[in-house]
mmCIF file of C-alpha atoms in Angstrom:
data_model
loop_
_atom_site.group_PDB
_atom_site.id
_atom_site.type_symbol
_atom_site.label_atom_id
_atom_site.label_comp_id
_atom_site.label_asym_id
_atom_site.label_seq_id
_atom_site.Cartn_x
_atom_site.Cartn_y
_atom_site.Cartn_z
ATOM 1 C CA MET A 1 -0.070 -0.671 -0.265
ATOM 2 C CA THR A 2 1.099 2.844 -0.976
ATOM 3 C CA SER A 3 -0.103 6.895 0.376
ATOM 4 C CA GLN A 4 -1.247 7.673 -2.977
ATOM 5 C CA SER A 5 -5.044 7.112 -1.745
ATOM 6 C CA GLU A 6 -4.226 10.496 0.790
ATOM 7 C CA ALA A 7 -3.359 12.230 -2.389
ATOM 8 C CA VAL A 8 -6.989 10.265 -4.134
ATOM 9 C CA ILE A 9 -9.417 10.956 -1.739
ATOM 10 C CA ALA A 10 -8.029 14.335 -0.442
ATOM 11 C CA LEU A 11 -9.914 17.917 -1.217
ATOM 12 C CA GLN A 12 -8.240 20.590 -1.874
ATOM 13 C CA PRO A 13 -8.093 22.509 1.218
ATOM 14 C CA ASP A 14 -8.175 26.448 -0.071
ATOM 15 C CA ILE A 15 -11.097 25.611 -2.824
ATOM 16 C CA ALA A 16 -13.558 29.337 -1.112
ATOM 17 C CA ASP A 17 -16.677 27.374 -0.814
ATOM 18 C CA LEU A 18 -14.469 24.328 0.907
ATOM 19 C CA VAL A 19 -16.372 22.220 -2.184
ATOM 20 C CA PRO A 20 -13.757 19.981 -4.478
ATOM 21 C CA SER A 21 -13.550 21.020 -7.590
ATOM 22 C CA GLU A 22 -15.432 18.655 -10.380
ATOM 23 C CA THR A 23 -12.383 18.584 -12.416
ATOM 24 C CA SER A 24 -10.689 17.173 -9.069
ATOM 25 C CA ALA A 25 -13.439 13.954 -8.275
ATOM 26 C CA SER A 26 -13.585 12.703 -11.971
ATOM 27 C CA SER A 27 -9.815 12.897 -11.702
ATOM 28 C CA ILE A 28 -10.131 10.439 -8.863
ATOM 29 C CA SER A 29 -9.293 7.556 -11.319
ATOM 30 C CA GLU A 30 -6.544 8.775 -13.070
ATOM 31 C CA SER A 31 -3.893 9.361 -10.635
ATOM 32 C CA ALA A 32 -3.153 5.817 -10.367
ATOM 33 C CA GLY A 33 -2.763 3.195 -12.176
ATOM 34 C CA THR A 34 -2.593 0.752 -10.428
ATOM 35 C CA SER A 35 -5.612 -1.035 -11.538
ATOM 36 C CA SER A 36 -8.331 -1.100 -13.904
ATOM 37 C CA PHE A 37 -11.122 -1.096 -12.322
ATOM 38 C CA PRO A 38 -10.905 2.497 -11.002
ATOM 39 C CA LYS A 39 -10.137 4.413 -14.103
ATOM 40 C CA VAL A 40 -13.480 1.295 -15.401
ATOM 41 C CA LEU A 41 -15.269 2.690 -13.458
ATOM 42 C CA ARG A 42 -15.153 6.464 -13.765
ATOM 43 C CA SER A 43 -14.945 6.373 -17.178
ATOM 44 C CA ARG A 44 -17.936 4.015 -17.391
ATOM 45 C CA LEU A 45 -19.008 6.350 -15.152
ATOM 46 C CA ASP A 46 -18.491 10.001 -17.320
ATOM 47 C CA GLY A 47 -19.678 8.459 -20.498
ATOM 48 C CA PHE A 48 -23.567 8.358 -18.836
ATOM 49 C CA PHE A 49 -23.356 11.701 -18.600
ATOM 50 C CA ALA A 50 -22.054 12.260 -22.753
ATOM 51 C CA ASP A 51 -24.596 9.049 -23.951
ATOM 52 C CA GLN A 52 -27.191 10.991 -22.585
ATOM 53 C CA SER A 53 -26.373 13.775 -23.619
ATOM 54 C CA ILE A 54 -27.907 15.039 -20.442
ATOM 55 C CA SER A 55 -25.585 17.057 -17.515
ATOM 56 C CA PRO A 56 -25.057 16.212 -14.493
ATOM 57 C CA LYS A 57 -26.943 18.315 -12.002
ATOM 58 C CA ALA A 58 -30.149 18.947 -11.712
ATOM 59 C CA ASP A 59 -32.732 17.156 -13.767
ATOM 60 C CA ARG A 60 -36.615 18.294 -13.711
ATOM 61 C CA THR A 61 -37.471 16.009 -11.570
ATOM 62 C CA MET A 62 -35.328 17.685 -8.640
ATOM 63 C CA TRP A 63 -36.519 21.294 -9.888
ATOM 64 C CA ILE A 64 -39.791 19.409 -8.577
ATOM 65 C CA LYS A 65 -38.626 18.352 -5.243
ATOM 66 C CA ILE A 66 -37.082 22.427 -4.151
ATOM 67 C CA ALA A 67 -40.142 23.562 -5.377
ATOM 68 C CA MET A 68 -42.295 20.634 -3.772
ATOM 69 C CA GLY A 69 -40.014 21.497 -0.224
ATOM 70 C CA LEU A 70 -39.620 25.227 -0.132
ATOM 71 C CA ALA A 71 -44.118 25.819 -1.093
ATOM 72 C CA VAL A 72 -44.887 22.710 1.829
ATOM 73 C CA LEU A 73 -42.603 24.389 4.748
ATOM 74 C CA ALA A 74 -44.120 27.995 3.837
ATOM 75 C CA GLY A 75 -47.250 26.640 3.069
ATOM 76 C CA ALA A 76 -47.884 24.971 6.737
ATOM 77 C CA TRP A 77 -46.758 28.569 7.828
ATOM 78 C CA ILE A 78 -49.037 30.384 6.367
ATOM 79 C CA ALA A 79 -51.976 28.602 7.315
ATOM 80 C CA LEU A 80 -50.677 28.410 10.481
ATOM 81 C CA TYR A 81 -51.072 32.627 10.920
ATOM 82 C CA THR A 82 -53.997 32.820 8.140
ATOM 83 C CA LEU A 83 -55.573 29.873 10.215
ATOM 84 C CA LYS A 84 -55.477 30.644 13.963
ATOM 85 C CA PRO A 85 -55.559 26.954 14.225
ATOM 86 C CA GLY A 86 -56.517 25.287 17.833
ATOM 87 C CA SER A 87 -53.884 23.388 19.801
ATOM 88 C CA TRP A 88 -54.381 19.573 17.860
ATOM 89 C CA ARG A 89 -54.360 21.412 14.750
ATOM 90 C CA PHE A 90 -51.584 23.925 15.512
ATOM 91 C CA VAL A 91 -49.284 21.112 16.444
ATOM 92 C CA ALA A 92 -50.396 19.217 13.115
ATOM 93 C CA LEU A 93 -49.385 21.847 10.980
ATOM 94 C CA TYR A 94 -46.172 22.593 13.248
ATOM 95 C CA LEU A 95 -44.803 19.702 12.348
ATOM 96 C CA THR A 96 -45.821 19.468 9.157
ATOM 97 C CA GLY A 97 -42.955 21.957 8.567
ATOM 98 C CA GLY A 98 -40.714 19.496 10.512
ATOM 99 C CA LEU A 99 -41.135 17.294 7.752
ATOM 100 C CA ALA A 100 -40.682 19.655 4.720
ATOM 101 C CA GLN A 101 -37.608 20.089 7.383
ATOM 102 C CA THR A 102 -36.293 17.322 7.169
ATOM 103 C CA PHE A 103 -37.730 16.958 3.002
ATOM 104 C CA LEU A 104 -35.175 20.388 2.097
ATOM 105 C CA LEU A 105 -32.598 18.984 4.429
ATOM 106 C CA LEU A 106 -31.496 15.212 2.968
ATOM 107 C CA ASN A 107 -32.947 16.451 -0.445
ATOM 108 C CA ILE A 108 -32.001 19.859 -0.784
ATOM 109 C CA ALA A 109 -29.021 21.042 1.094
ATOM 110 C CA HIS A 110 -26.861 18.245 1.045
ATOM 111 C CA ASP A 111 -26.686 18.385 -2.880
ATOM 112 C CA SER A 112 -26.709 22.367 -2.984
ATOM 113 C CA ASN A 113 -23.986 21.560 -0.255
ATOM 114 C CA HIS A 114 -22.307 19.416 -3.748
ATOM 115 C CA ASN A 115 -22.766 21.883 -5.547
ATOM 116 C CA ALA A 116 -24.590 19.592 -7.354
ATOM 117 C CA ILE A 117 -27.567 21.406 -8.079
ATOM 118 C CA SER A 118 -27.026 24.062 -11.297
ATOM 119 C CA SER A 119 -23.565 24.801 -12.922
ATOM 120 C CA ARG A 120 -23.877 28.076 -11.253
ATOM 121 C CA SER A 121 -22.191 29.314 -7.871
ATOM 122 C CA HIS A 122 -24.802 31.240 -6.794
ATOM 123 C CA VAL A 123 -27.458 28.424 -6.822
ATOM 124 C CA ASN A 124 -26.084 26.736 -5.047
ATOM 125 C CA LYS A 125 -25.145 28.662 -2.235
ATOM 126 C CA THR A 126 -28.567 30.344 -2.324
ATOM 127 C CA LEU A 127 -30.402 26.563 -1.781
ATOM 128 C CA ASN A 128 -27.105 26.173 1.229
ATOM 129 C CA TYR A 129 -29.230 28.100 3.113
ATOM 130 C CA VAL A 130 -31.877 26.088 3.525
ATOM 131 C CA PHE A 131 -29.289 24.427 6.652
ATOM 132 C CA ASP A 132 -30.055 28.143 8.140
ATOM 133 C CA LEU A 133 -33.344 27.746 7.245
ATOM 134 C CA CYS A 134 -33.766 25.143 9.592
ATOM 135 C CA GLY A 135 -31.648 26.585 12.708
ATOM 136 C CA MET A 136 -27.627 24.773 11.273
ATOM 137 C CA SER A 137 -25.105 26.988 9.993
ATOM 138 C CA SER A 138 -24.598 25.904 6.109
ATOM 139 C CA TYR A 139 -21.098 27.124 7.159
ATOM 140 C CA MET A 140 -19.858 24.523 9.140
ATOM 141 C CA TRP A 141 -21.863 21.348 7.631
ATOM 142 C CA ARG A 142 -19.394 22.263 4.248
ATOM 143 C CA ILE A 143 -16.032 22.596 6.854
ATOM 144 C CA LEU A 144 -17.192 19.676 8.808
ATOM 145 C CA HIS A 145 -19.031 17.277 6.117
ATOM 146 C CA HIS A 146 -16.497 18.092 2.946
ATOM 147 C CA ARG A 147 -11.950 18.331 5.205
ATOM 148 C CA GLY A 148 -14.414 15.843 8.025
ATOM 149 C CA HIS A 149 -15.902 13.478 6.250
ATOM 150 C CA HIS A 150 -15.533 12.536 2.444
ATOM 151 C CA SER A 151 -12.132 13.508 2.633
ATOM 152 C CA CYS A 152 -11.552 10.974 5.321
ATOM 153 C CA ILE A 153 -13.730 8.207 5.139
ATOM 154 C CA ASN A 154 -14.379 6.360 8.157
ATOM 155 C CA LEU A 155 -11.069 7.360 9.915
ATOM 156 C CA HIS A 156 -10.561 7.520 13.387
ATOM 157 C CA ASP A 157 -10.127 10.964 14.615
ATOM 158 C CA GLU A 158 -10.316 12.110 10.775
ATOM 159 C CA ASP A 159 -13.134 11.740 10.043
ATOM 160 C CA ASP A 160 -16.701 13.509 12.327
ATOM 161 C CA ALA A 161 -18.957 11.600 11.771
ATOM 162 C CA LEU A 162 -17.088 9.014 13.585
ATOM 163 C CA SER A 163 -17.276 11.975 16.906
ATOM 164 C CA GLY A 164 -18.765 9.717 19.180
ATOM 165 C CA ARG A 165 -17.667 13.069 21.833
ATOM 166 C CA GLY A 166 -17.504 9.736 24.455
ATOM 167 C CA ILE A 167 -21.178 8.805 24.109
ATOM 168 C CA PHE A 168 -20.463 6.022 21.035
ATOM 169 C CA ARG A 169 -18.235 4.143 20.361
ATOM 170 C CA PHE A 170 -18.201 4.196 15.747
ATOM 171 C CA THR A 171 -14.740 2.171 15.463
ATOM 172 C CA PRO A 172 -12.656 -0.151 16.834
ATOM 173 C CA TYR A 173 -10.029 2.607 17.670
ATOM 174 C CA GLU A 174 -12.031 4.757 20.040
ATOM 175 C CA ALA A 175 -11.181 4.503 23.487
ATOM 176 C CA TRP A 176 -14.448 1.902 25.739
ATOM 177 C CA ALA A 177 -16.367 2.849 28.034
ATOM 178 C CA PRO A 178 -18.950 0.810 30.369
ATOM 179 C CA TRP A 179 -21.557 2.321 29.372
ATOM 180 C CA HIS A 180 -20.929 1.816 25.786
ATOM 181 C CA ARG A 181 -22.581 -2.145 26.776
ATOM 182 C CA PHE A 182 -25.852 -0.202 26.322
ATOM 183 C CA GLN A 183 -24.618 1.609 22.534
ATOM 184 C CA HIS A 184 -26.360 -0.345 20.700
ATOM 185 C CA ILE A 185 -29.807 0.405 23.462
ATOM 186 C CA TYR A 186 -30.075 4.380 23.995
ATOM 187 C CA ALA A 187 -28.634 5.306 19.450
ATOM 188 C CA LEU A 188 -32.006 5.538 18.653
ATOM 189 C CA PHE A 189 -32.849 8.211 21.861
ATOM 190 C CA VAL A 190 -29.109 10.036 21.382
ATOM 191 C CA TYR A 191 -30.217 10.705 17.485
ATOM 192 C CA ALA A 192 -32.849 11.841 17.673
ATOM 193 C CA MET A 193 -31.258 15.126 20.004
ATOM 194 C CA PHE A 194 -29.104 15.374 16.627
ATOM 195 C CA SER A 195 -30.141 18.688 14.724
ATOM 196 C CA LEU A 196 -30.922 20.167 18.736
ATOM 197 C CA ASP A 197 -26.991 19.954 18.949
ATOM 198 C CA TYR A 198 -27.047 21.660 16.246
ATOM 199 C CA VAL A 199 -29.055 23.746 16.783
ATOM 200 C CA PHE A 200 -28.054 24.862 20.260
ATOM 201 C CA PHE A 201 -24.688 23.551 20.924
ATOM 202 C CA ARG A 202 -22.487 22.410 18.231
ATOM 203 C CA ASP A 203 -22.207 25.408 15.379
ATOM 204 C CA PHE A 204 -21.054 27.127 18.193
ATOM 205 C CA GLN A 205 -18.537 24.706 19.562
ATOM 206 C CA CYS A 206 -17.470 24.320 15.977
ATOM 207 C CA PHE A 207 -16.635 28.381 15.593
ATOM 208 C CA PHE A 208 -15.543 28.639 19.812
ATOM 209 C CA PHE A 209 -13.882 25.603 20.932
ATOM 210 C CA PRO A 210 -12.946 23.493 18.082
ATOM 211 C CA THR A 211 -11.456 20.303 18.799
ATOM 212 C CA HIS A 212 -10.869 19.718 14.999
ATOM 213 C CA GLU A 213 -7.485 21.160 14.479
ATOM 214 C CA TYR A 214 -8.065 22.080 10.554
ATOM 215 C CA LEU A 215 -10.936 23.866 12.587
ATOM 216 C CA ARG A 216 -8.003 24.837 14.693
ATOM 217 C CA ARG A 217 -5.832 26.728 11.898
ATOM 218 C CA THR A 218 -9.031 27.860 9.702
ATOM 219 C CA LYS A 219 -10.175 31.644 9.679
ATOM 220 C CA HIS A 220 -13.719 32.676 9.335
ATOM 221 C CA PRO A 221 -14.303 35.454 7.563
ATOM 222 C CA LEU A 222 -16.223 37.916 9.864
ATOM 223 C CA ARG A 223 -19.863 38.046 7.413
ATOM 224 C CA GLU A 224 -19.908 33.304 8.624
ATOM 225 C CA TYR A 225 -20.018 35.029 12.468
ATOM 226 C CA VAL A 226 -22.542 37.616 11.270
ATOM 227 C CA ILE A 227 -24.571 34.837 8.807
ATOM 228 C CA LEU A 228 -24.821 32.676 12.789
ATOM 229 C CA PHE A 229 -26.167 34.374 14.448
ATOM 230 C CA ALA A 230 -28.540 35.981 12.453
ATOM 231 C CA GLY A 231 -29.679 32.706 11.164
ATOM 232 C CA LYS A 232 -30.020 31.583 14.697
ATOM 233 C CA GLY A 233 -31.967 34.583 16.035
ATOM 234 C CA PHE A 234 -33.692 34.365 12.799
ATOM 235 C CA TYR A 235 -34.601 30.281 13.013
ATOM 236 C CA LEU A 236 -35.370 30.549 16.765
ATOM 237 C CA THR A 237 -38.222 33.239 16.324
ATOM 238 C CA TYR A 238 -40.197 31.538 13.633
ATOM 239 C CA MET A 239 -40.292 28.105 15.278
ATOM 240 C CA LEU A 240 -40.639 29.725 18.684
ATOM 241 C CA VAL A 241 -41.043 33.642 19.672
ATOM 242 C CA LEU A 242 -43.957 33.479 17.187
ATOM 243 C CA PRO A 243 -46.193 31.470 16.824
ATOM 244 C CA VAL A 244 -46.093 32.704 21.934
ATOM 245 C CA MET A 245 -46.315 36.528 20.395
ATOM 246 C CA VAL A 246 -48.258 36.076 17.276
ATOM 247 C CA LEU A 247 -50.897 33.266 18.068
ATOM 248 C CA GLY A 248 -51.158 33.192 21.605
ATOM 249 C CA LYS A 249 -50.023 29.753 21.896
ATOM 250 C CA SER A 250 -48.496 28.405 25.247
ATOM 251 C CA PRO A 251 -45.105 28.541 25.489
ATOM 252 C CA LEU A 252 -45.408 24.620 26.681
ATOM 253 C CA LEU A 253 -47.402 24.015 23.496
ATOM 254 C CA VAL A 254 -44.967 25.290 21.383
ATOM 255 C CA ALA A 255 -41.923 24.064 23.080
ATOM 256 C CA GLY A 256 -43.032 20.980 22.941
ATOM 257 C CA ALA A 257 -44.258 21.124 18.942
ATOM 258 C CA PHE A 258 -40.297 22.535 18.599
ATOM 259 C CA LEU A 259 -38.830 19.880 20.786
ATOM 260 C CA LEU A 260 -41.077 16.973 18.161
ATOM 261 C CA VAL A 261 -40.303 18.495 14.888
ATOM 262 C CA HIS A 262 -36.227 17.579 16.264
ATOM 263 C CA LEU A 263 -36.960 14.433 17.121
ATOM 264 C CA ILE A 264 -38.478 13.579 13.826
ATOM 265 C CA VAL A 265 -35.375 16.201 11.977
ATOM 266 C CA GLY A 266 -32.492 14.431 14.593
ATOM 267 C CA LEU A 267 -33.379 11.055 13.997
ATOM 268 C CA SER A 268 -34.313 10.341 10.067
ATOM 269 C CA VAL A 269 -31.737 12.493 9.485
ATOM 270 C CA THR A 270 -28.919 10.810 11.035
ATOM 271 C CA LEU A 271 -29.820 7.453 10.650
ATOM 272 C CA VAL A 272 -29.956 7.846 7.191
ATOM 273 C CA PHE A 273 -26.497 9.265 7.184
ATOM 274 C CA GLN A 274 -25.013 6.776 10.235
ATOM 275 C CA THR A 275 -26.408 3.622 7.689
ATOM 276 C CA THR A 276 -24.205 3.910 4.817
ATOM 277 C CA HIS A 277 -20.557 3.238 6.488
ATOM 278 C CA THR A 278 -20.764 1.923 10.553
ATOM 279 C CA VAL A 279 -22.858 -0.969 9.555
ATOM 280 C CA ASP A 280 -21.081 -4.492 10.391
ATOM 281 C CA SER A 281 -20.111 -5.142 6.695
ATOM 282 C CA THR A 282 -18.193 -1.491 7.012
ATOM 283 C CA TYR A 283 -14.453 -1.202 6.926
ATOM 284 C CA PHE A 284 -11.904 0.917 9.480
ATOM 285 C CA PRO A 285 -8.921 1.843 7.462
ATOM 286 C CA SER A 286 -6.342 2.657 10.163
ATOM 287 C CA ASN A 287 -4.134 5.461 8.412
ATOM 288 C CA ARG A 288 -4.984 6.912 5.084
ATOM 289 C CA GLY A 289 -2.604 5.217 3.028
ATOM 290 C CA GLU A 290 -3.875 2.146 4.175
ATOM 291 C CA PHE A 291 -5.785 1.015 0.145
ATOM 292 C CA ASP A 292 -3.549 2.771 -2.985
ATOM 293 C CA ASN A 293 -6.745 4.183 -4.749
ATOM 294 C CA GLY A 294 -8.758 6.271 -3.283
ATOM 295 C CA VAL A 295 -11.973 4.171 -4.940
ATOM 296 C CA TYR A 296 -11.282 0.777 -2.778
ATOM 297 C CA HIS A 297 -11.387 3.214 0.395
ATOM 298 C CA ILE A 298 -14.547 4.775 -0.748
ATOM 299 C CA PHE A 299 -16.030 0.206 -1.419
ATOM 300 C CA ALA A 300 -14.412 -0.138 1.413
ATOM 301 C CA THR A 301 -15.729 1.875 4.183
ATOM 302 C CA THR A 302 -19.531 2.427 2.256
ATOM 303 C CA ALA A 303 -22.635 0.789 2.101
ATOM 304 C CA ASP A 304 -26.110 1.204 0.111
ATOM 305 C CA TYR A 305 -29.384 0.406 1.076
ATOM 306 C CA ALA A 306 -33.054 0.110 -0.903
ATOM 307 C CA THR A 307 -31.646 1.442 -3.975
ATOM 308 C CA GLU A 308 -33.882 -0.828 -5.340
ATOM 309 C CA LYS A 309 -36.902 0.569 -3.976
ATOM 310 C CA PRO A 310 -37.458 4.445 -5.540
ATOM 311 C CA LEU A 311 -39.353 5.367 -2.826
ATOM 312 C CA VAL A 312 -36.810 5.353 -0.330
ATOM 313 C CA GLY A 313 -34.179 7.336 -3.242
ATOM 314 C CA TRP A 314 -36.675 9.310 -2.901
ATOM 315 C CA LEU A 315 -37.825 10.439 0.404
ATOM 316 C CA VAL A 316 -33.362 10.454 1.438
ATOM 317 C CA GLY A 317 -32.360 12.440 -1.088
ATOM 318 C CA GLY A 318 -30.654 9.447 -2.909
ATOM 319 C CA LEU A 319 -28.530 9.527 0.001
ATOM 320 C CA ASN A 320 -29.465 5.276 -0.064
ATOM 321 C CA HIS A 321 -27.013 5.327 -3.143
ATOM 322 C CA HIS A 322 -24.280 5.953 -1.136
ATOM 323 C CA ILE A 323 -21.028 4.622 -2.901
ATOM 324 C CA VAL A 324 -21.830 6.582 -5.650
ATOM 325 C CA HIS A 325 -22.702 9.854 -4.533
ATOM 326 C CA HIS A 326 -18.662 9.570 -2.551
ATOM 327 C CA LEU A 327 -17.528 8.279 -5.919
ATOM 328 C CA CYS A 328 -19.566 11.866 -8.066
ATOM 329 C CA PRO A 329 -20.702 13.754 -5.075
ATOM 330 C CA TYR A 330 -20.926 17.388 -7.698
ATOM 331 C CA VAL A 331 -24.208 14.906 -9.372
ATOM 332 C CA CYS A 332 -27.724 15.004 -8.245
ATOM 333 C CA HIS A 333 -28.612 12.639 -7.000
ATOM 334 C CA THR A 334 -31.618 11.928 -9.631
ATOM 335 C CA HIS A 335 -29.421 10.857 -10.970
ATOM 336 C CA TYR A 336 -27.561 7.550 -8.586
ATOM 337 C CA ALA A 337 -29.833 4.722 -9.258
ATOM 338 C CA PRO A 338 -28.720 4.627 -13.209
ATOM 339 C CA LEU A 339 -25.288 4.776 -11.942
ATOM 340 C CA THR A 340 -25.598 2.875 -9.265
ATOM 341 C CA ARG A 341 -26.480 -0.374 -11.620
ATOM 342 C CA ILE A 342 -23.052 0.941 -13.343
ATOM 343 C CA VAL A 343 -21.805 1.007 -9.622
ATOM 344 C CA LYS A 344 -22.852 -2.533 -9.685
ATOM 345 C CA GLU A 345 -21.631 -4.233 -12.802
ATOM 346 C CA THR A 346 -18.219 -2.854 -12.913
ATOM 347 C CA ALA A 347 -17.284 -4.400 -9.502
ATOM 348 C CA GLU A 348 -19.129 -7.357 -10.180
ATOM 349 C CA GLU A 349 -16.198 -7.557 -12.978
ATOM 350 C CA PHE A 350 -13.981 -7.349 -11.829
ATOM 351 C CA GLY A 351 -14.329 -8.701 -8.146
ATOM 352 C CA VAL A 352 -14.438 -5.681 -5.978
ATOM 353 C CA SER A 353 -16.733 -6.485 -3.249
ATOM 354 C CA TYR A 354 -19.991 -4.247 -2.997
ATOM 355 C CA ARG A 355 -21.250 -3.872 -0.187
ATOM 356 C CA GLN A 356 -25.025 -3.398 0.506
ATOM 357 C CA ASN A 357 -28.278 -3.939 2.484
ATOM 358 C CA PRO A 358 -32.241 -4.596 0.744
ATOM 359 C CA SER A 359 -33.763 -2.492 2.960
ATOM 360 C CA MET A 360 -33.508 0.415 5.098
ATOM 361 C CA THR A 361 -34.670 -1.731 7.762
ATOM 362 C CA GLY A 362 -32.097 -4.124 7.708
ATOM 363 C CA ALA A 363 -29.328 -0.770 7.113
ATOM 364 C CA ILE A 364 -30.460 0.307 10.792
ATOM 365 C CA ARG A 365 -30.755 -3.016 12.082
ATOM 366 C CA HIS A 366 -27.098 -3.551 10.427
ATOM 367 C CA HIS A 367 -26.258 -0.324 11.870
ATOM 368 C CA LEU A 368 -27.100 -1.466 15.826
ATOM 369 C CA ILE A 369 -25.620 -4.634 15.420
ATOM 370 C CA LEU A 370 -22.196 -2.584 14.707
ATOM 371 C CA LEU A 371 -22.718 -0.160 18.134
ATOM 372 C CA LYS A 372 -24.107 -4.133 20.210
ATOM 373 C CA GLN A 373 -20.025 -5.379 18.366
ATOM 374 C CA LEU A 374 -17.872 -2.708 19.224
ATOM 375 C CA GLY A 375 -20.135 -1.467 23.069
ATOM 376 C CA ASN A 376 -18.661 -5.535 23.373
ATOM 377 C CA GLU A 377 -15.172 -5.188 22.995
ATOM 378 C CA ILE A 378 -12.432 -4.119 25.533
#
């Protein structure tokens, strides 16, 4: 093995919008000549768009999803203030807005974060503010997702997605604690707090008390501090303050609805992502140089699920087609299904292991199995 894998999976650290260029992503396989598999796979993936004469960016389906998600969110809040419903209808409309936020985070914000919606950067950046609309810093999410995940998948102390913060043991290299024996039991309850953590704690920690070295080295633009506080203020105002001040709802009722929304958002988003890398069939490299090509790193550390179930892919923003996402992060997720078929066929042809679970429930079960295994290891 060589250190070449570090070069092929690492992202450009100084790109202004923190997103790797499409050229660098497309050339992942071409920089390594140790095997024809990465080159053939890349050629076939790129050839799909050339042969079909279509853009890898948003198609009609994607624009419909964007319009629908924003319309449902806006409609739910307009209905709250025009209909002035009673308590139960208030909660129902409030939850509808929460479901719309979940849909937007998975389907719109994530793709825009990768510049996958449009070739015009301002379109992607504008839609990326969906994160801020949902109470999370879009700027910090870009840093953590690109520098702290895509460039170091399943690497202990590098991949931010594996930051158990002492509560979880996600890798065999993490220090064991007695409570980890029960992590497969309490996992879903803690996951439900994921979005609350980002809204009230994690973003501020990353800005002001960073634990990752790359965050400590990053000088954040002043405008991002302004957007951080303005975004949080706007979110908390429309989610908590206005329903009490304008609609006259009980603070307890609003707080309860707010908590329920976050339980839905947190659990949904966490499970969609955790079931793609931390399952009992994926691998946890000891260092960046363990693979001689980044394509093999992706295949070893990533698992798809429910790829033959279009409804799942439609709801989770194509993130069940996760191997393709890591191979082609700049491609809009509405193109993932046919690309996954290319990945499966090419991997089988070259004898490369392709990891998948046939259903999302199966993927969740295998994630919990991994947590139980790691919790029992000392």
